[in-house]
Coordinates of C-alpha atoms in Angstrom, one line a residue:
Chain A
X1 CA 47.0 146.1 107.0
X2 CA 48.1 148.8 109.5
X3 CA 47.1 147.2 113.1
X4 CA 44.9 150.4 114.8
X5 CA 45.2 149.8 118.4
X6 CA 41.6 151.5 118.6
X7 CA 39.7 149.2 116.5
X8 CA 42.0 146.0 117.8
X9 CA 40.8 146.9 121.7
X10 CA 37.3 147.5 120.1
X11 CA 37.3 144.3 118.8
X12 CA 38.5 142.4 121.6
X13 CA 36.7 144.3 124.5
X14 CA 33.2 144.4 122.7
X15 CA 33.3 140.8 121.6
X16 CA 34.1 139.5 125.3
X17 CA 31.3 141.8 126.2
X18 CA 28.6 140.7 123.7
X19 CA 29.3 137.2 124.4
X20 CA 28.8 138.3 128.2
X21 CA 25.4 139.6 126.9
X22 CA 24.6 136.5 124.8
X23 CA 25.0 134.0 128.2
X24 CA 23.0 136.3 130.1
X25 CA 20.4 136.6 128.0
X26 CA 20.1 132.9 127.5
X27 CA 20.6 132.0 131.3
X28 CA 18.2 129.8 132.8
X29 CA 18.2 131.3 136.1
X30 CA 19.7 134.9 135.7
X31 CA 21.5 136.4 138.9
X32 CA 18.8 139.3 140.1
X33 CA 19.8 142.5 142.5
X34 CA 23.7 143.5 142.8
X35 CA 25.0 140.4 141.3
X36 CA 22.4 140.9 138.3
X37 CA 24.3 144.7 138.5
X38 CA 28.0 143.2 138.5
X39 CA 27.5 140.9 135.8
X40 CA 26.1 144.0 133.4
X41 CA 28.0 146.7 134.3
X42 CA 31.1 144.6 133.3
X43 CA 29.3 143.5 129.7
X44 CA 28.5 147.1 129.3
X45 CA 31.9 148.7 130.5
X46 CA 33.3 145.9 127.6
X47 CA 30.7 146.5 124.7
X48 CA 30.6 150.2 125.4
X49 CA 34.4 150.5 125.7
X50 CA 35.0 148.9 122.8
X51 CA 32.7 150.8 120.8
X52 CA 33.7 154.1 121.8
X53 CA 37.4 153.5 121.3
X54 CA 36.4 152.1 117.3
X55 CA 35.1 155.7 116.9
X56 CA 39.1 156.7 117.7
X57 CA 39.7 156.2 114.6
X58 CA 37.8 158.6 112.9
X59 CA 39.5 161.0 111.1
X60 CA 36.1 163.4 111.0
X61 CA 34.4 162.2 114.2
X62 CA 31.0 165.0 113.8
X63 CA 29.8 162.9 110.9
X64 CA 30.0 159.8 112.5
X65 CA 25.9 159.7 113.2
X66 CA 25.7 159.4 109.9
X67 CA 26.7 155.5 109.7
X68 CA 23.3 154.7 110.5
X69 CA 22.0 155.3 106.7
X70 CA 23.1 153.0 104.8
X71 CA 22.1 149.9 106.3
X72 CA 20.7 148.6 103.3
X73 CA 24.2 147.6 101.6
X74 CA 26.8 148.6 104.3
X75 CA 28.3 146.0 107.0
X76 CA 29.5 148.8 109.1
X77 CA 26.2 150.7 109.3
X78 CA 24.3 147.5 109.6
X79 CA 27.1 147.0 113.0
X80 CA 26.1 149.9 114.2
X81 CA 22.5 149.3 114.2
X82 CA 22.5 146.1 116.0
X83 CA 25.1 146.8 118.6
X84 CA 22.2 149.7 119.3
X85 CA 19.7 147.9 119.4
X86 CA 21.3 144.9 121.6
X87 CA 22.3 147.5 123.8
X88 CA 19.0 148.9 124.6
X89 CA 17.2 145.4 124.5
X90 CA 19.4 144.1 127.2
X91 CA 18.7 147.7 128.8
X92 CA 15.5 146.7 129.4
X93 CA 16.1 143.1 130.7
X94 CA 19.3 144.2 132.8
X95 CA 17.0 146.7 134.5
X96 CA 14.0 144.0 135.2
X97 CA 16.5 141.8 136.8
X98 CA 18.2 144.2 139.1
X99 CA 15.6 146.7 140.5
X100 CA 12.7 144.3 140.0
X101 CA 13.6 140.8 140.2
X102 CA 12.0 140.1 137.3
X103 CA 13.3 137.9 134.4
X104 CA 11.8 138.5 131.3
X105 CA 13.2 135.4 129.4
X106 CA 12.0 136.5 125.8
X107 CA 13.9 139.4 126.2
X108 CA 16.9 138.0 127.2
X109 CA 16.6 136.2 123.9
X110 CA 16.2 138.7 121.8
X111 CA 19.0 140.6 123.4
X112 CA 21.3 137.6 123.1
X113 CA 20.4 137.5 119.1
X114 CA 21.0 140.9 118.6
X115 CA 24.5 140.3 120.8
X116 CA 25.1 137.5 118.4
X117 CA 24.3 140.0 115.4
X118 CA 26.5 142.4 116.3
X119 CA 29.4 140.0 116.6
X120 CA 28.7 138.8 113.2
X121 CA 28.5 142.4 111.6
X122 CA 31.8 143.4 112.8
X123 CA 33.2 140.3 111.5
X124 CA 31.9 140.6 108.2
X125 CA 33.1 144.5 107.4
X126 CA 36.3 142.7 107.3
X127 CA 34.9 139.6 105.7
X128 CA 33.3 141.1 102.8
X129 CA 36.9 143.2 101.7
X130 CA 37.9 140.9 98.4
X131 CA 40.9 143.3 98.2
X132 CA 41.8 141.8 101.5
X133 CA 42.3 138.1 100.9
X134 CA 43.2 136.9 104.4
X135 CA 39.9 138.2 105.4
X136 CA 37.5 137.2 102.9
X137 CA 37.2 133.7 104.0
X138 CA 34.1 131.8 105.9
X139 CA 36.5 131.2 108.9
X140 CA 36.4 135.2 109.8
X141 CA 33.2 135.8 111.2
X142 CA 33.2 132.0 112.8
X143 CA 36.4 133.4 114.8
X144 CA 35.2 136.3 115.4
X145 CA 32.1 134.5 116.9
X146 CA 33.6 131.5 119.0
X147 CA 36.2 133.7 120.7
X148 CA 33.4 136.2 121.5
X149 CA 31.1 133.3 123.2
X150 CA 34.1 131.6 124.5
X151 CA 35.0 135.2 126.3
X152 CA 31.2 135.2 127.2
X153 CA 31.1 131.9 128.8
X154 CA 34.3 132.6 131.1
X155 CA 32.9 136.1 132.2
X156 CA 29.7 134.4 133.2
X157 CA 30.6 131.3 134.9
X158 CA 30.0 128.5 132.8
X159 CA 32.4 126.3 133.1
X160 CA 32.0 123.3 131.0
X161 CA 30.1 125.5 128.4
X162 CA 33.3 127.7 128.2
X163 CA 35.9 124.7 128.0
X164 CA 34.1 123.5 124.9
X165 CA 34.1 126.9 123.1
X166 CA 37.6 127.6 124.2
X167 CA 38.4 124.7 121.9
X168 CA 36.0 125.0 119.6
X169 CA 37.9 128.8 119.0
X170 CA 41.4 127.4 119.0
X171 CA 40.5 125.6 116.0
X172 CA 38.5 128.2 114.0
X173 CA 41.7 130.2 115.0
X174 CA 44.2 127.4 113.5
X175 CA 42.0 127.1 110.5
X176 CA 41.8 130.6 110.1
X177 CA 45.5 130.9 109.9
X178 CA 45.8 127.9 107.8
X179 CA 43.2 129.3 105.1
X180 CA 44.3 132.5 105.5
X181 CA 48.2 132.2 104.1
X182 CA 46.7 130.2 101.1
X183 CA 43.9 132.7 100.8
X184 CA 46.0 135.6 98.4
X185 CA 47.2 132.8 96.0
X186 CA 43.7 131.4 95.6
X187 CA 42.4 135.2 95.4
X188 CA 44.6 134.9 92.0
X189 CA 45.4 138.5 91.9
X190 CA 49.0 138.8 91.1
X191 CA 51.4 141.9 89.8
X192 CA 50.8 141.0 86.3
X193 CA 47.3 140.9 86.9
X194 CA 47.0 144.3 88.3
X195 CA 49.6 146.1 85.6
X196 CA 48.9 143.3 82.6
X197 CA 52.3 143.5 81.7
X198 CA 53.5 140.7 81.2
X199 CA 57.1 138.3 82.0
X200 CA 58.4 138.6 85.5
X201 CA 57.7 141.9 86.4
X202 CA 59.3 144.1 89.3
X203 CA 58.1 147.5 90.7
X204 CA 61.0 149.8 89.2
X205 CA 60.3 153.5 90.8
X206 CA 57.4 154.0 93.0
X207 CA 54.9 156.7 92.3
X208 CA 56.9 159.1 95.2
X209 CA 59.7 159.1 97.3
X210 CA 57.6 159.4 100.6
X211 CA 55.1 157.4 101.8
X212 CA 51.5 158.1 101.3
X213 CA 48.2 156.9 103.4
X214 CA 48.2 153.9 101.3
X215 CA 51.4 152.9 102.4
X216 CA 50.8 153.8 106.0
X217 CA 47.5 151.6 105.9
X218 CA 47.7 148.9 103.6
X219 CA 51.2 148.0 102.9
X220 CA 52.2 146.8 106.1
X221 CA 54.4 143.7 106.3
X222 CA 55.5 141.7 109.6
X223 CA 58.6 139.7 110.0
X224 CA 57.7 136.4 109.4
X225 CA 59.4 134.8 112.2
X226 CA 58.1 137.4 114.5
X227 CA 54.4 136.4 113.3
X228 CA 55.4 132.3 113.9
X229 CA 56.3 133.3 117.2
X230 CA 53.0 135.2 117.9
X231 CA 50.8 132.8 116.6
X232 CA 52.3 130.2 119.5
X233 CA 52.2 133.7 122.3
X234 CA 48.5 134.2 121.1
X235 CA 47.4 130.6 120.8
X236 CA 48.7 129.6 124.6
X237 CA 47.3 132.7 126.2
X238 CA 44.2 132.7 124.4
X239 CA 43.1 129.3 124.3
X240 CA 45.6 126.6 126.3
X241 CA 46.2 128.3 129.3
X242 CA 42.2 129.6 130.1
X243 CA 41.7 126.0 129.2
X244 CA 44.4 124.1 132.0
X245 CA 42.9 127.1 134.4
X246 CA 39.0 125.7 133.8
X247 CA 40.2 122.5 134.3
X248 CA 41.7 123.4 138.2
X249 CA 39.4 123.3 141.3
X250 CA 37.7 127.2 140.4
X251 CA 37.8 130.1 142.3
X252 CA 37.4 133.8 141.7
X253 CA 40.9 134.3 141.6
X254 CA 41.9 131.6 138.8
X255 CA 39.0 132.7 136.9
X256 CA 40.3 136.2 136.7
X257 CA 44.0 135.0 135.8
X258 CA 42.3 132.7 132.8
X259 CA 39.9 136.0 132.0
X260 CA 42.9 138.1 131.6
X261 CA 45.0 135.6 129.8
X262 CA 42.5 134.8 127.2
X263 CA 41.9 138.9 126.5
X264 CA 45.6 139.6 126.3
X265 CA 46.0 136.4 123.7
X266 CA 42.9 137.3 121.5
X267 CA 44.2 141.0 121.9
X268 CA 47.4 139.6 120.4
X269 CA 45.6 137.0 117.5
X270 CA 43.9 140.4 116.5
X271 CA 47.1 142.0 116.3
X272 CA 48.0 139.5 113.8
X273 CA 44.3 139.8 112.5
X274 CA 45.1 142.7 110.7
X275 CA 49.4 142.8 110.8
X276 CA 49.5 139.7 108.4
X277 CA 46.7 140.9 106.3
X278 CA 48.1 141.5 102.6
X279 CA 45.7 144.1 100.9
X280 CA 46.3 143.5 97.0
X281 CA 47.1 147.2 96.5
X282 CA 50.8 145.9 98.4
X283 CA 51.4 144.4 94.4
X284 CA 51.2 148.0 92.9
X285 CA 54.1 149.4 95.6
X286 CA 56.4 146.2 95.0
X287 CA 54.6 144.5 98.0
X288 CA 53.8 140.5 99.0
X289 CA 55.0 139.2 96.1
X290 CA 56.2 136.0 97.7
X291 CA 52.2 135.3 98.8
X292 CA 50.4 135.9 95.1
X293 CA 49.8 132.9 92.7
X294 CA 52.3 131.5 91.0
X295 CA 52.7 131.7 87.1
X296 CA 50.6 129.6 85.1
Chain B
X1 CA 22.6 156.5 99.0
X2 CA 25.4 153.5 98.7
X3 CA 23.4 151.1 96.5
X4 CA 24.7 150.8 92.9
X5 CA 22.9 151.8 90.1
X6 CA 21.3 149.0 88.3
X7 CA 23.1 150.7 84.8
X8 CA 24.1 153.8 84.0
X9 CA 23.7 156.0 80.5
X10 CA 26.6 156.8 80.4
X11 CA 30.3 155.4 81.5
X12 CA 32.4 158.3 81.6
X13 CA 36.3 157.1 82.0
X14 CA 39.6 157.1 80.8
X15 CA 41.3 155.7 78.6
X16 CA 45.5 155.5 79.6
X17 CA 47.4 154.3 76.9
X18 CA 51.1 152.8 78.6
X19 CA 52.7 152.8 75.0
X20 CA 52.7 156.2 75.3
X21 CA 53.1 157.4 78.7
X22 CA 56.5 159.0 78.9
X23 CA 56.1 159.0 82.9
X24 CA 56.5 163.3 82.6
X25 CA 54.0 163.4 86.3
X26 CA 52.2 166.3 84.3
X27 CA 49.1 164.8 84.9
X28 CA 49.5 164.1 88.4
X29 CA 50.7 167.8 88.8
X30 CA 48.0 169.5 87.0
X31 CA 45.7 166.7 88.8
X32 CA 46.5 168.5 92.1
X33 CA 46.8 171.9 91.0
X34 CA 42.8 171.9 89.7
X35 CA 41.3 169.6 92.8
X36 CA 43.5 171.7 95.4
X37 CA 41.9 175.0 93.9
X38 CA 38.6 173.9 93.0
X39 CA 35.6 171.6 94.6
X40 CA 36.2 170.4 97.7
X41 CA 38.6 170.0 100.5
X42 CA 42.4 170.9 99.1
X43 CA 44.6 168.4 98.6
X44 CA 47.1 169.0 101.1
X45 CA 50.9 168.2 101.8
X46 CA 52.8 167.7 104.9
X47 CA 56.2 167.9 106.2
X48 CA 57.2 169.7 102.6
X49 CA 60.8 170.8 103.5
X50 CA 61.5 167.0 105.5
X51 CA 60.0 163.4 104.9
X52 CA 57.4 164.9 102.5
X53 CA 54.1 163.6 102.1
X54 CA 50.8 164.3 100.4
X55 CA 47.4 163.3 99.1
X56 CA 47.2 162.4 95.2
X57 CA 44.4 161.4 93.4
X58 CA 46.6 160.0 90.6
X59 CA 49.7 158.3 91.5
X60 CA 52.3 156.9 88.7
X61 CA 53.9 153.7 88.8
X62 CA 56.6 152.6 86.8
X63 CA 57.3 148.8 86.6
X64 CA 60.2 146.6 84.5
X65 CA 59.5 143.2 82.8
X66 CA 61.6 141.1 82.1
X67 CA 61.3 138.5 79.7
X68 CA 62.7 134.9 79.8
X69 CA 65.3 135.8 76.8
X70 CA 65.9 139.9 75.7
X71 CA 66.5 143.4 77.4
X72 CA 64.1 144.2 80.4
X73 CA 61.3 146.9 79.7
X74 CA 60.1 150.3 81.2
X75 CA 56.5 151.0 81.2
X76 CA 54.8 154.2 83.2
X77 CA 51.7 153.2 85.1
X78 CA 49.2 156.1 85.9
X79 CA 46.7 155.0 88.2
X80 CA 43.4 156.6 89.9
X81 CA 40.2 155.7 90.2
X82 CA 38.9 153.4 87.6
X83 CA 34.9 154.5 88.2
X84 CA 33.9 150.5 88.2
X85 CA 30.9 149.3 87.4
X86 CA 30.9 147.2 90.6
X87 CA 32.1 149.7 93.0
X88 CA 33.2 147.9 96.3
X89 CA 34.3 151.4 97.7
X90 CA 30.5 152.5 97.4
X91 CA 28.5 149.4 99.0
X92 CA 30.4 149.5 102.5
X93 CA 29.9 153.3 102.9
X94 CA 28.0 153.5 106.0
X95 CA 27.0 157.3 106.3
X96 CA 26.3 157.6 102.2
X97 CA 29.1 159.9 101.5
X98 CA 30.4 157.2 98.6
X99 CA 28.2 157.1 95.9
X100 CA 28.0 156.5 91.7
X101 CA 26.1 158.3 89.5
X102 CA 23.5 156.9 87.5
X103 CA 23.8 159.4 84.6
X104 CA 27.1 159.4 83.9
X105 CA 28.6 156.4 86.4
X106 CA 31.2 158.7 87.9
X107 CA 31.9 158.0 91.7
X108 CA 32.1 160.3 93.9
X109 CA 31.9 161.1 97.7
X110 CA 30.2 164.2 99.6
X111 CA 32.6 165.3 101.6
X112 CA 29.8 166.4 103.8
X113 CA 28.3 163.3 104.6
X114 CA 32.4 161.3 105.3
X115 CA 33.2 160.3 108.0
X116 CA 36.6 159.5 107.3
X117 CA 36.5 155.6 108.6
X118 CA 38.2 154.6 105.7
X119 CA 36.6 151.6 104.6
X120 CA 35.7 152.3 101.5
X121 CA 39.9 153.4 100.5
X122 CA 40.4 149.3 102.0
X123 CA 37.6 147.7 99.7
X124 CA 39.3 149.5 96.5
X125 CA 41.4 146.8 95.5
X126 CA 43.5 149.7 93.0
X127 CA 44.3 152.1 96.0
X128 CA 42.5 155.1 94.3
X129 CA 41.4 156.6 97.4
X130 CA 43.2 158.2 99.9
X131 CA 42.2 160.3 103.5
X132 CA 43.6 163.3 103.4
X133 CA 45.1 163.6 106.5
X134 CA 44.6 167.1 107.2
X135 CA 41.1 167.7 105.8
X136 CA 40.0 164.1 107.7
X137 CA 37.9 163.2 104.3
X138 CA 38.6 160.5 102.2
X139 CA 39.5 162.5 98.4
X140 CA 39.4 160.4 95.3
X141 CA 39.2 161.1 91.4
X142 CA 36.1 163.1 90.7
X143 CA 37.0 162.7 86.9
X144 CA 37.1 166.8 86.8
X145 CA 33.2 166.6 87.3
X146 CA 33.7 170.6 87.5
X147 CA 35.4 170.7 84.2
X148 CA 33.7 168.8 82.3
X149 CA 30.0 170.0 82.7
X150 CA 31.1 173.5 82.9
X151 CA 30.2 176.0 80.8
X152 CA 32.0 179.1 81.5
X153 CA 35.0 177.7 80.5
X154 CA 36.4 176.9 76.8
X155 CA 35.2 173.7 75.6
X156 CA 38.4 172.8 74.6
X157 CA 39.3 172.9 78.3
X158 CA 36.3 170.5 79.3
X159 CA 37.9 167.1 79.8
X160 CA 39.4 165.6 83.0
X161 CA 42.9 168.2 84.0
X162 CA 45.2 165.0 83.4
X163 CA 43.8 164.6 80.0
X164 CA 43.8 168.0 79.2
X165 CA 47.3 168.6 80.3
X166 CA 48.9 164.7 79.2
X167 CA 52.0 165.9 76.4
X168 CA 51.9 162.5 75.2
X169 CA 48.3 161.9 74.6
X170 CA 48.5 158.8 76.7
X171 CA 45.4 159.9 78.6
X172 CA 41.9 159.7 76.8
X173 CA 38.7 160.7 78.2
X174 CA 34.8 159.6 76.7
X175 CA 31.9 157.9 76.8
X176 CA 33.0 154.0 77.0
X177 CA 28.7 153.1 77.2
X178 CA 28.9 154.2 73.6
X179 CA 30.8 151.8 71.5
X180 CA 30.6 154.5 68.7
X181 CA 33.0 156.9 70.7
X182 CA 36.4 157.5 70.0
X183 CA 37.6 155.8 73.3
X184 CA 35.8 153.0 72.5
X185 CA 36.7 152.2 69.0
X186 CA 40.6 153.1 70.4
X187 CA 39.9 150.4 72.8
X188 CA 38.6 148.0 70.7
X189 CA 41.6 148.4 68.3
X190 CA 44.1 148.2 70.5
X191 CA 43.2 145.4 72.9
X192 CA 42.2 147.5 76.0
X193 CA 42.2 145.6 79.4
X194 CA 41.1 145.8 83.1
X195 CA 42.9 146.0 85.7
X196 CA 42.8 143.1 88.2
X197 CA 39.4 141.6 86.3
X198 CA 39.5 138.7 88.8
X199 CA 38.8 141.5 91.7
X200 CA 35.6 141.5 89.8
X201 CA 35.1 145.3 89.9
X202 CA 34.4 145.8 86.6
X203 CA 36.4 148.8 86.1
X204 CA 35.3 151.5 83.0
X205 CA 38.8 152.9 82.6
X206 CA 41.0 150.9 80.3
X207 CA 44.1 150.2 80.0
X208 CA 45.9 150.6 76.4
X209 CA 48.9 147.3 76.8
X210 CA 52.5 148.5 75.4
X211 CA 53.2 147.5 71.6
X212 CA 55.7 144.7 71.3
X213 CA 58.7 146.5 70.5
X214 CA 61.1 146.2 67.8
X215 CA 63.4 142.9 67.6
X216 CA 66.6 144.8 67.8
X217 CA 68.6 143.0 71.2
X218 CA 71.4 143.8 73.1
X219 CA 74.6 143.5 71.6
X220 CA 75.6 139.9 71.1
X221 CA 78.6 139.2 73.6
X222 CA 80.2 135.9 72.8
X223 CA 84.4 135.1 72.1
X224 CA 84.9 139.0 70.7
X225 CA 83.7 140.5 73.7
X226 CA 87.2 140.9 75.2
X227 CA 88.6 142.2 71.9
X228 CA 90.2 145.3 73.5
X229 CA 90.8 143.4 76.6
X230 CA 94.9 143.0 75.2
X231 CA 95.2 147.0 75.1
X232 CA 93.5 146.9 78.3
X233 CA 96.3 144.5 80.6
X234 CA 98.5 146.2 83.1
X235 CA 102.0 146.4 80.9
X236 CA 103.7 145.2 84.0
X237 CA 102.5 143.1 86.5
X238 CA 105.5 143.6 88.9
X239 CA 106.9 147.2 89.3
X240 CA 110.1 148.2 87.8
X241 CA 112.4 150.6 87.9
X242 CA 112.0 153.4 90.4
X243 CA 108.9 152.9 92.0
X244 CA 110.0 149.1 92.1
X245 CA 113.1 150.2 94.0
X246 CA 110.6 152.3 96.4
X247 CA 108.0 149.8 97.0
X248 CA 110.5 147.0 97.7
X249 CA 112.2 149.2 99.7
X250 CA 109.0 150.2 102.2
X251 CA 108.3 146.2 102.4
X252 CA 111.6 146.1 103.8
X253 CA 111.0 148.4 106.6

C-alpha cells in the first residue's frame, strides 16, 4: 500500500498521545496546576495533531463531518466517535486538575477507556481490510495498542511501567512481522484465483499504459533488502534504545532522547506498516506474485 | 446507510464471457463516454498529451497461461465492479456515501455524501473503484443505473453501455436472482465462476471460463527441424578471391 505521510504521522503522533491520556487518566496521584497543564497540552498537541493531519488526506475534505453516520458498521466512523469523545472526557478531567485541583478519578477512567478505544478503532480500519492480508491478522490492533501505551508510559514518567511495554511492543512488533509475510499465502488468494484461468499464469498487457490510482495506492512494492534493513533501523530506535535509555540513571534530558527515538522508530515500523502491505488487487497488475500460495 | 441488505429482489449483474472477449476496449470506451456525459462527476483524464492517466470504471486485463506441455494462451479480462452480495467496499463507509440497493442489489455511492478517504476502493479486493483525482470522489460501476431504468430512451438501448456496445457479445447483462433468466441459465451451462470466492465477497457478476481449445500443437520440431539448415551454411567459411586478398591485406597493416 502507498505509505501516506499524513495518515503515518497521524498514526504515530495520536497513538503516543492517547496512551499519554490513558496513564493520566489512570494515575493515582495526577500532577494538578501547570504541571497538570504540561502533561495535557503535550497529549493534546499529539492526539489533535495527528488527527488533523489524517484529514490531509482527504481528497473532498467539506464532507468529512459526515464520517460520523455510520458508526453502526464502519471502523472509521466508529474512530472518529471515540477519539471525540475521549477528547472531551479528558476535557473535563484535564480542566479539574489544573484550575481546580480537583481529581475526579472516575473520569479519568473513562477517559483512559475511551483513549484505549480509539487506539483500537484506528487499528482495526486496517485490521478488518481481507483484501489487505498483512493487516488482517489479530497482531494489528495489539501493536497498534502496546506501542501506543508504551509511548504513553515514557511521556508520563513511568518508568518501570514503560520498560515492560516497551518489550511487551517489540514482540507484538516481531510477531507482527513474522505473521504478516506468511499472512497473503494463508489468505489463499492467488492469480489464478482472481482470473480462474488456469496453468501458470502471467499478466501479458496491462489494462493501460499509464498508471492509474490503483496503481499509485495499492501496488506499491519495496525492495526487499531495503525493508530487512528497516525492520533492524525501526526495531533499535523504537524499542532497544528507549529501553538501554530507561535503564540509565533518568533525567529530563535522556528521557527526551529515548522519547524521540522511540517516535522516529515507530514512525519508521509504520512506514513499513503500510510499504510491505500487499493488497490482492497487486495479482490483477502482474504484482506479489512471489508472496501468494503456492500451487496445490 | 452502509449496512447490507439482508437480500435483495433482485441481482442485477453481468455476465462476461472470456471465450469471447476479443480485448477490442469498446466497452471500456463507450463505459467512459456514457458516465463522463451523464450522472455524476465526469470521469476525467490527466496529463493527456504526456504520462497519460485517467479514471476507468472498467479496466481490461489480458493474461497468458501456460500449461505444463502445449502453446501458451491469450485471454482478455474485463473487469469492474462485481455488485457482491457481501460488499466489503460498503460496510467501512463512514459518511454513508457507499451503499447497495435492496431492490435491485446494485452498489452505488452518492457522490454527495464522499468524502474521498478511500477506504472503501482498499476493502475491494477486485480494484473496481477508483478516486477520481480531479473530482476528489471515489467513481465506480453504477451498472448504467440511468440506462437501464430509463424510459425516454429505446428499449433496446436499456442495458449497461459496455453491454450494449460489446461486438463480441462477451458482455451479458440480467437478473442473476432469477435462475429462469437468460444469464442465469448461460451461467449454469457454461460453468460460470467468481472471482476470488475465497475473498468471500460473494460477487453477482460471473465469469464465463475459456473453452478448451482445439488439440492442434505447435509444429513438432525433432531431427527435421534443420532440414533447410544445408541451403542455409555460409558457402565459404574463409574469404576467397578478392575480398580475401583485401581483408588479409588490412590485417597486415
Amino acid at each position: 500500500m502507498h505509505p501516506a505521510p499524513s495518515v503515518i504521522l497521524f498514526s504515530t503522533l495520536s497513538g503516543a498521545g492517547f496512551g499519554l491520556f490513558v496513564f493520566l487518566g489512570l494515575m493515582p496521584v495526577p500532577p494538578v496546576g501547570w504541571a497538570a497543564f504540561v502533561f495535557f497540552a503535550v497529549a493534546y498537541a499529539l492526539s489533535v495533531a495527528g488527527l488533523l493531519s489524517a484529514t490531509f488526506h482527504l481528497k473532498n475534505k467539506k464532507n468529512a463531518w459526515k464520517s460520523y453516520r455510520e458508526w453502526r458498521t464502519s471502523w472509521l466512523s466508529r474512530e472518529a466517535w471515540a477519539a471525540v469523545f475521549a477528547l472531551l472526557t479528558m476535557a473535563v478531567y484535564a480542566i479539574a486538575l489544573i484550575f481546580f485541583g480537583v481529581h475526579l478519578a472516575p473520569v479519568g477512567w473513562l477517559g483512559a477507556i475511551l483513549s484505549l478505544a480509539t487506539v483500537f478503532t484506528t487499528a482495526m480500519i486496517y485490521t478488518q481490510l481481507r483484501a489487505v492480508p498483512r493487516w488482517n491478522q489479530t497482531a494489528t490492533p495489539l501493536m497498534f495498542l502496546t506501542f501506543s501505551l508504551a509511548g504513553g508510559a515514557m511521556l508520563s514518567g513511568f518508568v518501570t511501567v514503560a520498560a515492560a511495554f516497551l518489550l511487551a511492543a517489540g514482540g507484538v512488533l516481531l510477531w507482527h512481522w513474522w505473521k504478516g509475510d506468511r499472512r497473503f499465502a494463508e489468505a489463499g488468494t492467488t492469480i489464478q484465483s482472481a482470473t480462474r484461468l488456469h496453468d501458470r499464469v502471467t499478466l501479458f498487457e496491462k489494462p493501460h499504459t499509464g498508471d492509474n490510482y490503483l496503481t499509485r495506492e495499492m501496488v506499491f512494492r519495496v525492495a526487499r533488502k531495503h525493508a530487512v534493513k528497516l525492520r533492524v533501523i525501526a526495531f533499535v530506535l523504537a524499542v532497544v534504545f528507549p529501553l538501554i535509555l530507561l535503564l540509565l540513571p533518568m533525567s529530563h534530558a535522556l528521557a527526551a532522547v529515548a522519547i524521540l527515538s522511540h517516535l522516529a522508530g515507530v514512525l519508521t515500523t509504520r512506514w513499513l506498516f503500510f510499504a510491505e502491505a500487499e493488497h490482492v488487487v497487486g495479482l490483477y497488475y502482474g504484482a506479489h506474485l512471489g508472496k501468494q500460495a503456492r500451487a496445490a | 446507510m452502509t449496512a447490507l441488505p439482508a437480500s435483495t429482489q433482485k441481482k442485477l449483474g453481468l455476465v462476461i464471457d472470456l471465450d469471447t472477449c476479443v480485448g477490442c476496449h469498446a466497452c471500456v470506451t463507450a463505459c467512459k463516454g456514457w458516465n463522463t456525459q451523464n450522472y455524476g462527476a465526469p470521469l476525467s483524464d490527466r496529463n493527456a498529451y504526456g504520462d497519460a492517466e485517467g479514471t476507468f470504471l472498467n479496466r481490461i486485463h489480458a493474461y497468458q497461461s501456460q500449461p505444463d506441455q502445449g502453446l501458451a494462451r491469450t485471454t482478455h479480462f474485463p473487469k469492474s465492479c462485481l455488485h457482491c452480495d457481501d460488499a466489503p467496499c460498503v460496510t467501512v463507509c463512514p459518511t454513508g456515501a457507499s451503499y447497495k440497493r435492496a431492490e435491485d442489489g446494485i452498489v452505488l455511492v452518492n457522490e454527495d455524501a464522499c468524502m474521498g478517504c478511500g477506504l472503501c476502493a482498499w476493502a475491494c479486493p477486485y480494484g473496481a473503484r477508483e478516486v477520481d483525482e480531479v473530482a476528489g470522489i471515489m467513481k465506480k460501476c453504477t451498472l448504467c443505473v440511468d440506462r437501464i431504468y430509463n424510459e425516454n430512451i429505446p428499449e433496446i438501448d436499456r442495458q449497461p453501455a459496455c453491454v450494449r456496445t460489446c461486438p463480441a457479445g462477451a458482455r451479458h447483462f440480467g437478473d442473476l436472482a432469477d435462475p429462469a433468466s437468460d444469464i442465469s441459465i448461460l451461467v449454469a451451462e457454461r460453468g460460470g465462476v467468481d472471482l476470488m470466492p475465497e475473498q468471500g465477497t460473494k460477487p453477482v457478476n460471473k465469469y464465463l471460463p475459456p473453452r478448451p481449445r482445439d488439440t492442434i500443437g505447435a509444429a513438432q520440431m525433432s531431427d527435421d527441424e534443420d532440414i533447410l539448415a544445408p541451403f542455409l551454411a555460409p558457402v565459404a567459411e574463409e574469404p576467397a578471391g578478392f575480398l580475401g586478398w583485401l581483408d588479409r591485406s588490412l590485417e597486415r597493416l
